[in-house]
PDB file of C-alpha atoms in Angstrom:
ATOM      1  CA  UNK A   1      35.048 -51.902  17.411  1.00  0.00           C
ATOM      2  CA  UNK A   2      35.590 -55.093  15.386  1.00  0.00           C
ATOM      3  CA  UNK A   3      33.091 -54.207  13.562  1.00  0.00           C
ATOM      4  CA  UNK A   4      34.313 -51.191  12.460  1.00  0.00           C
ATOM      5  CA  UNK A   5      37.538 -52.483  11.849  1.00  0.00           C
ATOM      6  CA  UNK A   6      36.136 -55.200   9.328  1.00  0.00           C
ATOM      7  CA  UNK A   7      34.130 -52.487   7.941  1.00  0.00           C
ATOM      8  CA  UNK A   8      37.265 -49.971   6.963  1.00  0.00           C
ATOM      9  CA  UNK A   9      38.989 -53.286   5.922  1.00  0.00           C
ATOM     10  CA  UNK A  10      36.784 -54.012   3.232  1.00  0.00           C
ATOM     11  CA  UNK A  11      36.573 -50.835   1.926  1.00  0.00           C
ATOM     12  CA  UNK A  12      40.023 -49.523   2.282  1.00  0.00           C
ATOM     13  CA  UNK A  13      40.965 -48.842  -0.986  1.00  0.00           C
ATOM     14  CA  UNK A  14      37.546 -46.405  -1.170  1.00  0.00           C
ATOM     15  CA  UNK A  15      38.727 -44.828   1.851  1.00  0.00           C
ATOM     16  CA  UNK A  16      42.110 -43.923  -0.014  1.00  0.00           C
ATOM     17  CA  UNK A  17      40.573 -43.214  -3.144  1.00  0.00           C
ATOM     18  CA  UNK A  18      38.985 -40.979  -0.902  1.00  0.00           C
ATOM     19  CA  UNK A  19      42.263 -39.462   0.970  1.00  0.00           C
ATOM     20  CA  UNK A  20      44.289 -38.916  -2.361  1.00  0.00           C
ATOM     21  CA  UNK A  21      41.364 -36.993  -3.910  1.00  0.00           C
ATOM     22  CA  UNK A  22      41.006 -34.774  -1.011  1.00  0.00           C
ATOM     23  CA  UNK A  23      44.644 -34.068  -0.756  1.00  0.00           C
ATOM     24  CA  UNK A  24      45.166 -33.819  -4.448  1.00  0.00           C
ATOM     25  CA  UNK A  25      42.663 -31.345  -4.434  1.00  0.00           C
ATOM     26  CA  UNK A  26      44.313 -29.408  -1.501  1.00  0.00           C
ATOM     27  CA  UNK A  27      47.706 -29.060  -3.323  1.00  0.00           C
ATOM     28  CA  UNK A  28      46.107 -28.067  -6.890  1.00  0.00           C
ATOM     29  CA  UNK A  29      43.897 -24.705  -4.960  1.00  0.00           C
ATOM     30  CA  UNK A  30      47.531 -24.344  -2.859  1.00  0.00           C
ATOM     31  CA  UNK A  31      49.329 -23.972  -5.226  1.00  0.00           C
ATOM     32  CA  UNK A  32      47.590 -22.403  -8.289  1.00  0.00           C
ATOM     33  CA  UNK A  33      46.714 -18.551  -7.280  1.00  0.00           C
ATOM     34  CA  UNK A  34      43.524 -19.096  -9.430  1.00  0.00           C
ATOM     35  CA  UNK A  35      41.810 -21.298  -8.217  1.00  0.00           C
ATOM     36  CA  UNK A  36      42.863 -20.713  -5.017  1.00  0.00           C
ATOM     37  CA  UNK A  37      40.680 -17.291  -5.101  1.00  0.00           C
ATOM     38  CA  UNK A  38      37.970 -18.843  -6.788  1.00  0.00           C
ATOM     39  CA  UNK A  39      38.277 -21.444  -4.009  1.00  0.00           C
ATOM     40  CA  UNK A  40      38.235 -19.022  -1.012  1.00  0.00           C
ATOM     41  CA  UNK A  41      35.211 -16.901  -2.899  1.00  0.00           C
ATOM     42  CA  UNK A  42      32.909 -19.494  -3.166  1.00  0.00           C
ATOM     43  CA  UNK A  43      33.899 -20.319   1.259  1.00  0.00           C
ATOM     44  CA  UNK A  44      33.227 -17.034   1.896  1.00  0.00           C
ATOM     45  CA  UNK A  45      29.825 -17.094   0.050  1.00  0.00           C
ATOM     46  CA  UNK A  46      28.824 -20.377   2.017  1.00  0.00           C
ATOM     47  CA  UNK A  47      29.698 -19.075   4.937  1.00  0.00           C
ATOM     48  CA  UNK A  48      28.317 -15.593   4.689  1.00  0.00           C
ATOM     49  CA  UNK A  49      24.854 -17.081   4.031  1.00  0.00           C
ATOM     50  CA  UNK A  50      24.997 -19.854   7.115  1.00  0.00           C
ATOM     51  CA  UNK A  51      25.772 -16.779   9.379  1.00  0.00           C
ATOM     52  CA  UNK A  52      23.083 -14.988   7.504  1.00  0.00           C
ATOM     53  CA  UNK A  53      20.628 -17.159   8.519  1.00  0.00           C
ATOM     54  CA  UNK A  54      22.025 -18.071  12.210  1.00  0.00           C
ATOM     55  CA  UNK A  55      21.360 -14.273  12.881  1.00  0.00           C
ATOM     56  CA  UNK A  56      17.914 -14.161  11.089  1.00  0.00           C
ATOM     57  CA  UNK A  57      17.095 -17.621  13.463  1.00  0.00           C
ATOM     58  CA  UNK A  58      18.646 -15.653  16.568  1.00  0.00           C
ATOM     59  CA  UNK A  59      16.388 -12.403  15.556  1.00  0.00           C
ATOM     60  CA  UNK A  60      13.309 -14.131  15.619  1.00  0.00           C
ATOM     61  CA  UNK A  61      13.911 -15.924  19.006  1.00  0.00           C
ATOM     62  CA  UNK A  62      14.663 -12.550  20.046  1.00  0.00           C
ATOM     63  CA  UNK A  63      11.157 -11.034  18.720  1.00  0.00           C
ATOM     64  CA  UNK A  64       9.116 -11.108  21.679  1.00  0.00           C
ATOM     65  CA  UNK A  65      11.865  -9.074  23.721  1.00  0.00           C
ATOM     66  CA  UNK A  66      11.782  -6.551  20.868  1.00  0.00           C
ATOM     67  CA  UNK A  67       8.303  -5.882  21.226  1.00  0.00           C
ATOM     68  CA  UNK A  68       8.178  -5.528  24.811  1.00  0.00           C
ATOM     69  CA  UNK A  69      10.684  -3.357  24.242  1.00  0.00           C
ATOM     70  CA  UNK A  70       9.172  -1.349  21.615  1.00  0.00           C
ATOM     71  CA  UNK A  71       5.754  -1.659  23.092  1.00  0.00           C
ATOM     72  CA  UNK A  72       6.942   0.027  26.959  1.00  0.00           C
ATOM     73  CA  UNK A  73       8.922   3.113  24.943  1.00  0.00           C
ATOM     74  CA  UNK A  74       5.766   3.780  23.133  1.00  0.00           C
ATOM     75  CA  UNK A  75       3.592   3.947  26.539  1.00  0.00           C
ATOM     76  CA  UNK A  76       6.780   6.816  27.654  1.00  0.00           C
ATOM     77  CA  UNK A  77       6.184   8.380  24.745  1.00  0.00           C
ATOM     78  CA  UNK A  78       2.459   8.463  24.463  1.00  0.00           C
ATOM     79  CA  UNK A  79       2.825  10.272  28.280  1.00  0.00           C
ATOM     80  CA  UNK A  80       4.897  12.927  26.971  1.00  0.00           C
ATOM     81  CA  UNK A  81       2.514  14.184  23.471  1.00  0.00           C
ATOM     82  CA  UNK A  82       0.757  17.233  24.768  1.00  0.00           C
ATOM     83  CA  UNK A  83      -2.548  15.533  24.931  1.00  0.00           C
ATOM     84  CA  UNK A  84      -1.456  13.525  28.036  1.00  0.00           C
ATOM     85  CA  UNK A  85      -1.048  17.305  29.876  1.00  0.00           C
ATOM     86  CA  UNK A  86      -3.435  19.716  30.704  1.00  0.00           C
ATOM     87  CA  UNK A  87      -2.540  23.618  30.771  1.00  0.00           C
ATOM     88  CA  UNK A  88      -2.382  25.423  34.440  1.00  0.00           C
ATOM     89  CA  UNK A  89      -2.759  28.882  32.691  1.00  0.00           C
ATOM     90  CA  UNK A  90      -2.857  32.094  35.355  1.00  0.00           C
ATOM     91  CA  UNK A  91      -3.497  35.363  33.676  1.00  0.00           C
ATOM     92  CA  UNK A  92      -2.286  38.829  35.271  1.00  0.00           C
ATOM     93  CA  UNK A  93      -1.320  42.133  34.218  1.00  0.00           C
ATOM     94  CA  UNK A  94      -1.229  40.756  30.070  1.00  0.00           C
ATOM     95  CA  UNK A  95       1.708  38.270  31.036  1.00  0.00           C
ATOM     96  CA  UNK A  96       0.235  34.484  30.526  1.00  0.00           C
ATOM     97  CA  UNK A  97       1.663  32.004  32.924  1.00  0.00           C
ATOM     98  CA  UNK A  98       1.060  28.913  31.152  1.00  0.00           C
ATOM     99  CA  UNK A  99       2.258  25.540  32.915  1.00  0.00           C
ATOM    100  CA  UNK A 100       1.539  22.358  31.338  1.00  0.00           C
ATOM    101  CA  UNK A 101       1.289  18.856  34.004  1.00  0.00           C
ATOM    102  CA  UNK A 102       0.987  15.241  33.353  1.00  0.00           C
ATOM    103  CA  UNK A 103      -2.473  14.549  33.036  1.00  0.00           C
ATOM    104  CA  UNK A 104      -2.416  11.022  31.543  1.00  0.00           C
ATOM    105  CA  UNK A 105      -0.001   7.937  31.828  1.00  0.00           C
ATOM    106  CA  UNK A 106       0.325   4.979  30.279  1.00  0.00           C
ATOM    107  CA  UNK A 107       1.106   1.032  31.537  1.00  0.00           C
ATOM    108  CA  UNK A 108       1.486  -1.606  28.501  1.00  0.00           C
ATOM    109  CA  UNK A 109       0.329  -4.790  28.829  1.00  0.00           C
ATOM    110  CA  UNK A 110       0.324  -8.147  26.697  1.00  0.00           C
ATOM    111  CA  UNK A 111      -2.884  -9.255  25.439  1.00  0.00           C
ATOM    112  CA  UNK A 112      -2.857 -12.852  26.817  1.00  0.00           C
ATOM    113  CA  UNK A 113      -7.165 -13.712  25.706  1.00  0.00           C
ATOM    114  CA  UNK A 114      -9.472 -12.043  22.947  1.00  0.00           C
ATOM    115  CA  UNK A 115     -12.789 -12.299  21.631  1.00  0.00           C
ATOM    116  CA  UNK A 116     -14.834 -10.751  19.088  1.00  0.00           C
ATOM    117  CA  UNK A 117     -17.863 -13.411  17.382  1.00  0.00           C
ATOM    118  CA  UNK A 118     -19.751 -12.627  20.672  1.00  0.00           C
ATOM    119  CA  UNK A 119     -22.423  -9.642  21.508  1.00  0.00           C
ATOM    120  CA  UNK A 120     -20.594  -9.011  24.740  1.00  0.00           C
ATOM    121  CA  UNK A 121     -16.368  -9.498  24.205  1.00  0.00           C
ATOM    122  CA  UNK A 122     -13.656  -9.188  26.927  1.00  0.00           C
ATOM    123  CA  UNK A 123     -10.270  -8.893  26.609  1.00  0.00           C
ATOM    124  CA  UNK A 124      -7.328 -10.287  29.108  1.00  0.00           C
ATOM    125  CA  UNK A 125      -4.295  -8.457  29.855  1.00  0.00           C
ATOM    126  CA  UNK A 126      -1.188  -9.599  31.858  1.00  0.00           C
ATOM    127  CA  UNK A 127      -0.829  -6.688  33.865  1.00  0.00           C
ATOM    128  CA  UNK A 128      -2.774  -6.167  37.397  1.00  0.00           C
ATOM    129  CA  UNK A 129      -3.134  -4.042  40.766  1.00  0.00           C
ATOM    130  CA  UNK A 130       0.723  -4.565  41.435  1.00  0.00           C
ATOM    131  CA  UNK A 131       0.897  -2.428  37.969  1.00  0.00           C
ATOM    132  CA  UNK A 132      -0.981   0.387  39.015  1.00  0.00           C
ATOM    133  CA  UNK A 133      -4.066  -1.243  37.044  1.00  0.00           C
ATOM    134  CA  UNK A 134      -7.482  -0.301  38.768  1.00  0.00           C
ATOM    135  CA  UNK A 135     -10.987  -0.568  37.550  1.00  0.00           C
ATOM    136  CA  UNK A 136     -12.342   1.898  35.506  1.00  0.00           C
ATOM    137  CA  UNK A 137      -9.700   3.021  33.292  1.00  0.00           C
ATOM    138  CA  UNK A 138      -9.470   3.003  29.520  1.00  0.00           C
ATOM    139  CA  UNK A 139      -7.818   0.839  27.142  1.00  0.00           C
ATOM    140  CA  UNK A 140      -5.875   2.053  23.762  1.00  0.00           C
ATOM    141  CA  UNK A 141      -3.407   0.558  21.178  1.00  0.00           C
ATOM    142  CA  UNK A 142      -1.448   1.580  18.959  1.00  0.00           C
ATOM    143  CA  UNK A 143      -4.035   2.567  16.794  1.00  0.00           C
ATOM    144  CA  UNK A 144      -7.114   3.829  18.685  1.00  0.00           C
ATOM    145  CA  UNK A 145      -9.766   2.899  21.238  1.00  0.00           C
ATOM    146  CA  UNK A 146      -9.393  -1.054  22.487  1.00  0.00           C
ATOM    147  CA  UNK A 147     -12.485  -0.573  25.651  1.00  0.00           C
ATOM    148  CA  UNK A 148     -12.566  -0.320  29.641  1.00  0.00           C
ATOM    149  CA  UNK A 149     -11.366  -2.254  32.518  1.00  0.00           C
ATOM    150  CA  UNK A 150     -13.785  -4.014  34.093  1.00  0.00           C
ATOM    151  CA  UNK A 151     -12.203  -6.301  36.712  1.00  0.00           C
ATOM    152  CA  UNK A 152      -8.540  -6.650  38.314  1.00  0.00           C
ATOM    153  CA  UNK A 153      -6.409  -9.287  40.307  1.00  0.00           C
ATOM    154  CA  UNK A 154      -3.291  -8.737  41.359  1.00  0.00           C
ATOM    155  CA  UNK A 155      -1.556  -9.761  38.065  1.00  0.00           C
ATOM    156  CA  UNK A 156      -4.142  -9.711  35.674  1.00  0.00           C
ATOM    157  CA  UNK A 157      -7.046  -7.541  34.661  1.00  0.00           C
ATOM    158  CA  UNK A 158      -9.862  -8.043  32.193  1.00  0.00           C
ATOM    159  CA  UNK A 159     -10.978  -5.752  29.562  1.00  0.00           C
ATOM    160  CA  UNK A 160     -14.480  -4.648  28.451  1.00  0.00           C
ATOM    161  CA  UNK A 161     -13.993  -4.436  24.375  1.00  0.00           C
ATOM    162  CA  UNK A 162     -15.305  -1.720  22.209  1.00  0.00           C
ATOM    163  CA  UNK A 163     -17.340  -4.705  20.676  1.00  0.00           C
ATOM    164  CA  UNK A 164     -19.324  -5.545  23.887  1.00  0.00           C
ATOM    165  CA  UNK A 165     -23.240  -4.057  24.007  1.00  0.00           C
ATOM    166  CA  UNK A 166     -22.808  -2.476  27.302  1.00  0.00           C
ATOM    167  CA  UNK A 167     -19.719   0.243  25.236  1.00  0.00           C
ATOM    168  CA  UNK A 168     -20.437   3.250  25.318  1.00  0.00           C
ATOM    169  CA  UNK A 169     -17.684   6.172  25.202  1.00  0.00           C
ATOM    170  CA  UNK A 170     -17.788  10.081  24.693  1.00  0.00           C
ATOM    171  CA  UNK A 171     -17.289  10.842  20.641  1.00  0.00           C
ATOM    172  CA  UNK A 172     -16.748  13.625  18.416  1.00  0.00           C
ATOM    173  CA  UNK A 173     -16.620  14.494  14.802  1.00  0.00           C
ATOM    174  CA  UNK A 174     -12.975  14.931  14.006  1.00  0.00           C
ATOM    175  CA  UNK A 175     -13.500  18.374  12.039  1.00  0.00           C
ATOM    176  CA  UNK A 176     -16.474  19.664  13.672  1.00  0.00           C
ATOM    177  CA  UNK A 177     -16.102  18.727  16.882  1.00  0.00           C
ATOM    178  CA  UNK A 178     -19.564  17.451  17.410  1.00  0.00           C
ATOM    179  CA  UNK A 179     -19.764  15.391  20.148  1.00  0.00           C
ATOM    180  CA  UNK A 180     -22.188  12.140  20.139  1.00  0.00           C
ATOM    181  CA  UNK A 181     -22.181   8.304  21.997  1.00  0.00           C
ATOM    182  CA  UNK A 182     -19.736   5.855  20.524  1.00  0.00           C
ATOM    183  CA  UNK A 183     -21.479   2.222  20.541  1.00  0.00           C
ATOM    184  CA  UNK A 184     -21.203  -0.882  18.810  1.00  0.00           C
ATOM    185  CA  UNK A 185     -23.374  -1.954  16.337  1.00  0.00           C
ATOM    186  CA  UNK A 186     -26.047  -4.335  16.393  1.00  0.00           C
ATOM    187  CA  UNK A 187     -24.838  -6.522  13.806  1.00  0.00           C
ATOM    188  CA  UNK A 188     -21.931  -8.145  15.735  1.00  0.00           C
ATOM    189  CA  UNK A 189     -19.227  -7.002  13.451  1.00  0.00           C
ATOM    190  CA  UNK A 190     -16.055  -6.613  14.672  1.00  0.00           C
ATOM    191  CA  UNK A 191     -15.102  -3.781  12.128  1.00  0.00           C
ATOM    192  CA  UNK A 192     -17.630  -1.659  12.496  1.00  0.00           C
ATOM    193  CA  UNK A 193     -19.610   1.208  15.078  1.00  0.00           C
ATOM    194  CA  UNK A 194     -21.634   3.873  15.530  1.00  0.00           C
ATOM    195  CA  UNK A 195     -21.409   7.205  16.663  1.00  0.00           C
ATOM    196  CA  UNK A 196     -25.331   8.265  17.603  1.00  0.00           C
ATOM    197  CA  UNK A 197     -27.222  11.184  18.170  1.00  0.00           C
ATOM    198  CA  UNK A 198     -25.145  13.661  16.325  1.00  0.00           C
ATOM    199  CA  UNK A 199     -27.287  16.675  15.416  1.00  0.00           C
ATOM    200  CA  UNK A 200     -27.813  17.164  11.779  1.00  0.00           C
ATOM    201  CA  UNK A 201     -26.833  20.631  11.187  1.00  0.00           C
ATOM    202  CA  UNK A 202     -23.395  19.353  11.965  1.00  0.00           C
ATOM    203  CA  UNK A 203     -22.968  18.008   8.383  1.00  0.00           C
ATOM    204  CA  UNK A 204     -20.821  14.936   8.990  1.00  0.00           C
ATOM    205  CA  UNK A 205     -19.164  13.400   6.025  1.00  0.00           C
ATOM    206  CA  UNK A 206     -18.399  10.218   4.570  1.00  0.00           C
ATOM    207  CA  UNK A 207     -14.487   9.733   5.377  1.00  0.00           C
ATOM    208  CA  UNK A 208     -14.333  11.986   8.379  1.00  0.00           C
ATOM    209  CA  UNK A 209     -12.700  10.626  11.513  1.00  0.00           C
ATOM    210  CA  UNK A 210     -14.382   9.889  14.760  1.00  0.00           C
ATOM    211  CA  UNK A 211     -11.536  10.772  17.998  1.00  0.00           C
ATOM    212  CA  UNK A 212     -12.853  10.567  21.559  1.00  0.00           C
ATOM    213  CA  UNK A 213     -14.115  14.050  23.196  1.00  0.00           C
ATOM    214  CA  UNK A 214     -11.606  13.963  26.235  1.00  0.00           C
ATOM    215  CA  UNK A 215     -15.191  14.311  28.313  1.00  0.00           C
ATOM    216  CA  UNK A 216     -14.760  10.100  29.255  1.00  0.00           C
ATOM    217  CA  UNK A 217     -11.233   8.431  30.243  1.00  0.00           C
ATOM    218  CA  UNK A 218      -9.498   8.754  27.391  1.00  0.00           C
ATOM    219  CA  UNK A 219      -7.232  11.827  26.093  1.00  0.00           C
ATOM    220  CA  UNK A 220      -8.660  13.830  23.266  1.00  0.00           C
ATOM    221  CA  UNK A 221      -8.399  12.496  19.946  1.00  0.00           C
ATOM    222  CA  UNK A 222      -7.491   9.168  20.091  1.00  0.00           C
ATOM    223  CA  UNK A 223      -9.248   7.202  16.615  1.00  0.00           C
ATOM    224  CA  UNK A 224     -12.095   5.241  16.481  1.00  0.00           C
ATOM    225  CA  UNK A 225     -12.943   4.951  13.225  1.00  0.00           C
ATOM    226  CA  UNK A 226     -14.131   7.073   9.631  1.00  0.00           C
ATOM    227  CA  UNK A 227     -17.738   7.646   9.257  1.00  0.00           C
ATOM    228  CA  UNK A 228     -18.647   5.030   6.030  1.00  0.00           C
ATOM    229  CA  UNK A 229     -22.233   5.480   6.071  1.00  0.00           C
ATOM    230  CA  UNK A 230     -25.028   8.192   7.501  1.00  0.00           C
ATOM    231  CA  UNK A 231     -28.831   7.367   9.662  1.00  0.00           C
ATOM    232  CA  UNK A 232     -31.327   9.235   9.856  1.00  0.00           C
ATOM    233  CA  UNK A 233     -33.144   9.469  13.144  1.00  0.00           C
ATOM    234  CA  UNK A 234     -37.251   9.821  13.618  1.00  0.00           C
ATOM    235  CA  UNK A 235     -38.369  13.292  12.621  1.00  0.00           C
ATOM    236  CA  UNK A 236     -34.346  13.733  10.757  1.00  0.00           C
ATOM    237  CA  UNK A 237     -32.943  16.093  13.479  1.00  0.00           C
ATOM    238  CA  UNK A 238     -30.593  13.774  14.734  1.00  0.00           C
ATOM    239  CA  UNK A 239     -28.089  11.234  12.497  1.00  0.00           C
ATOM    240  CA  UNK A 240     -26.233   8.008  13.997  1.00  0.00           C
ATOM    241  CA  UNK A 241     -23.312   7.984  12.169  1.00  0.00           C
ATOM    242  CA  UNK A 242     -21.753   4.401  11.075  1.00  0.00           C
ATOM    243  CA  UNK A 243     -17.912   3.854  11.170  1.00  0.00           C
ATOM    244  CA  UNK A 244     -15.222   1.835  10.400  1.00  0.00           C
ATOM    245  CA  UNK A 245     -13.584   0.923  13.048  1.00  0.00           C
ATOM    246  CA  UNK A 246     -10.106   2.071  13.499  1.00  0.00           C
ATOM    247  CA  UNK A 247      -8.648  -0.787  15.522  1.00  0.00           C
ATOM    248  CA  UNK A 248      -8.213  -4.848  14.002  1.00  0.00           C
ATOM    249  CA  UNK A 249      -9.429  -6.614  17.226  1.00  0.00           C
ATOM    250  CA  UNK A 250      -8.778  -9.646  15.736  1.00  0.00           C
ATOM    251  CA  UNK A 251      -4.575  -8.791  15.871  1.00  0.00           C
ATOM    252  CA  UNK A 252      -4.215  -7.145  19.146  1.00  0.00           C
ATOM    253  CA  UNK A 253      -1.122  -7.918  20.570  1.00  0.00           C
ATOM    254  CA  UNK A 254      -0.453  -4.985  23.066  1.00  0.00           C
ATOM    255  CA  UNK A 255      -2.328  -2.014  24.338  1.00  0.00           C
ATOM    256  CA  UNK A 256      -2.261   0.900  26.885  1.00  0.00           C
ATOM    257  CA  UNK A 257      -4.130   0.852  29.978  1.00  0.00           C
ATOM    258  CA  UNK A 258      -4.340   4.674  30.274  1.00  0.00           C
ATOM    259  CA  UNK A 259      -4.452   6.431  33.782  1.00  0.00           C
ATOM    260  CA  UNK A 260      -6.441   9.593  34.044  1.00  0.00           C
ATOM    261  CA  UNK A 261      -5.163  10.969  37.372  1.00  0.00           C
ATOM    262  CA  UNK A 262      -7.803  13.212  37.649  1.00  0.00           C
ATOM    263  CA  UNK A 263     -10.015  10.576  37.139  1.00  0.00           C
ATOM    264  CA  UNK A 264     -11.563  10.449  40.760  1.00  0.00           C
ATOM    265  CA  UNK A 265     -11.250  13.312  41.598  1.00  0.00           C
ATOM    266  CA  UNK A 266     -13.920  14.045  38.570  1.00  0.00           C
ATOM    267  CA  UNK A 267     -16.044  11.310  39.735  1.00  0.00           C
ATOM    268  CA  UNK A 268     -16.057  12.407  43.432  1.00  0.00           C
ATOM    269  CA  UNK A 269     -17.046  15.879  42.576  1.00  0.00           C
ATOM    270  CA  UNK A 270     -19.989  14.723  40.278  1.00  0.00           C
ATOM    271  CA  UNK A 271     -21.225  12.382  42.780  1.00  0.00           C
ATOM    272  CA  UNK A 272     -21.416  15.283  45.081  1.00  0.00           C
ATOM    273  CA  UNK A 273     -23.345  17.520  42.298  1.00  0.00           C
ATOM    274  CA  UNK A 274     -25.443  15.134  41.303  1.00  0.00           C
ATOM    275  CA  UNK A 275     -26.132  13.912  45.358  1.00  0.00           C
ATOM    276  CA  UNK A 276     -27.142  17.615  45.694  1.00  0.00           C
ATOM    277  CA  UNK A 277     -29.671  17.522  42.917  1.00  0.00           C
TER     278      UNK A 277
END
């Protein structure tokens, strides 16, 4: 305290230099309609862009609720397109009774792990059993095919990535609806893969899209890619088909486990047919 005291001591007369220039100032903007707006302008300029950037601060610490947000209204969407149904249609006397039912629902999930410089990549999720998650059931973001799930705990689950050697899903042509086997390619590289054994008479093309078949665990026509390059096979009956992969692996941030709820029930009656064979 006496230190402070000595302090405004010895500079006092700065100090009053200090109040008279202040309040001079005060009285000349009072006083003087001019200035006085040009005053009040330039505050309200200051101030507009502090609370300008106080709000774009307070939006960005707000991001990750956003996406959540955004990310569990696009899984209630995806369940409502009509590729998530499938059509109950009884026929009678010409009048068509045709009732569609939820085929296909989807849980979001943060991607919390991620790999793609390795021949075999997985994928970690924070969602688990206590989600509904269960082995088995196929993976999609926002802009096509992200793999399979492989293994589940109670909160988490890991995924099997479309860039692992052991993919392999159901695949068609977009326009001609050939189907063929979706794999990765042998070259490790994480934008590309190959749709194989398409016959040759189908006449891909360069630029065409490649959408799953609805014959594995994913709806019908969700991306993989657009053919970039065509392969001959042996004797030139059969093509594999090179593509571009739809989906940046490398900025996966959320995806959609999707459930197939006749998904067992198709499995149970296969193992029967092919038990019987």
């Amino acid at each position: 305290m006496r230190n402070l005291l000595i302090f405004i001591t010895k500079y006092n007369a700065f100090f009053l230099f200090l109040i008279f220039e202040i309040s001079s100032l005060l009285i000349y903007i009072k006083y003087n309609s001019f200035q006085k707006a040009t005053f009040i302008s330039s505050t309200n300029k200051v101030t507009g862009s502090l609370f300008a950037q106080v709000s774009q601060f307070k939006g960005y610490l707000s991001l990750k609720e956003v996406n959540d947000s955004l990310a569990l209204e696009n899984a209630k969407l995806r369940g409502l397109v009509k590729s998530s149904f499938y059509v109950d249609t009884v026929e009678k006397h010409k009048v068509v009774d045709t009732v569609y039912k939820q085929q296909y629902t989807y849980i979001v999930a943060k991607v919390i792990n991620n790999s793609t410089n390795r021949r075999s990549n997985y994928i970690t999720i924070n969602r688990g059993s206590k989600d509904g998650i269960e082995k088995e059931m196929g993976v999609i973001c926002g802009t096509g095919v992200v793999g399979l799930v492989v293994d589940v705990t109670e909160h988490l689950a890991i995924v099997q990535s479309v860039l692992n050697k052991n993919t392999r899903f159901s695949a068609m042509l977009a326009d001609t609806k050939e189907i063929g086997s979706f794999v990765w390619g042998v070259d490790l590289d994480p934008k590309k893969g190959l749709l194989i054994d398409i016959q040759n008479n189908a006449q891909p093309k360069v630029g065409e899209g490649v959408i799953t078949s609805g014959y594995s665990l994913f709806p019908t026509g969700v991306p993989l890619g657009k053919i970039t390059n065509l392969h001959a096979k042996g004797g030139g009956l059969l093509l594999n088909v090179e593509v571009a992969l739809s989906v940046d692996f490398s900025k996966l941030e959320y995806v959609y486990v999707v459930n197939n709820k006749f998904a067992k029930e198709q499995a149970g009656l296969e193992a029967v047919k092919s038990k019987n064979e």
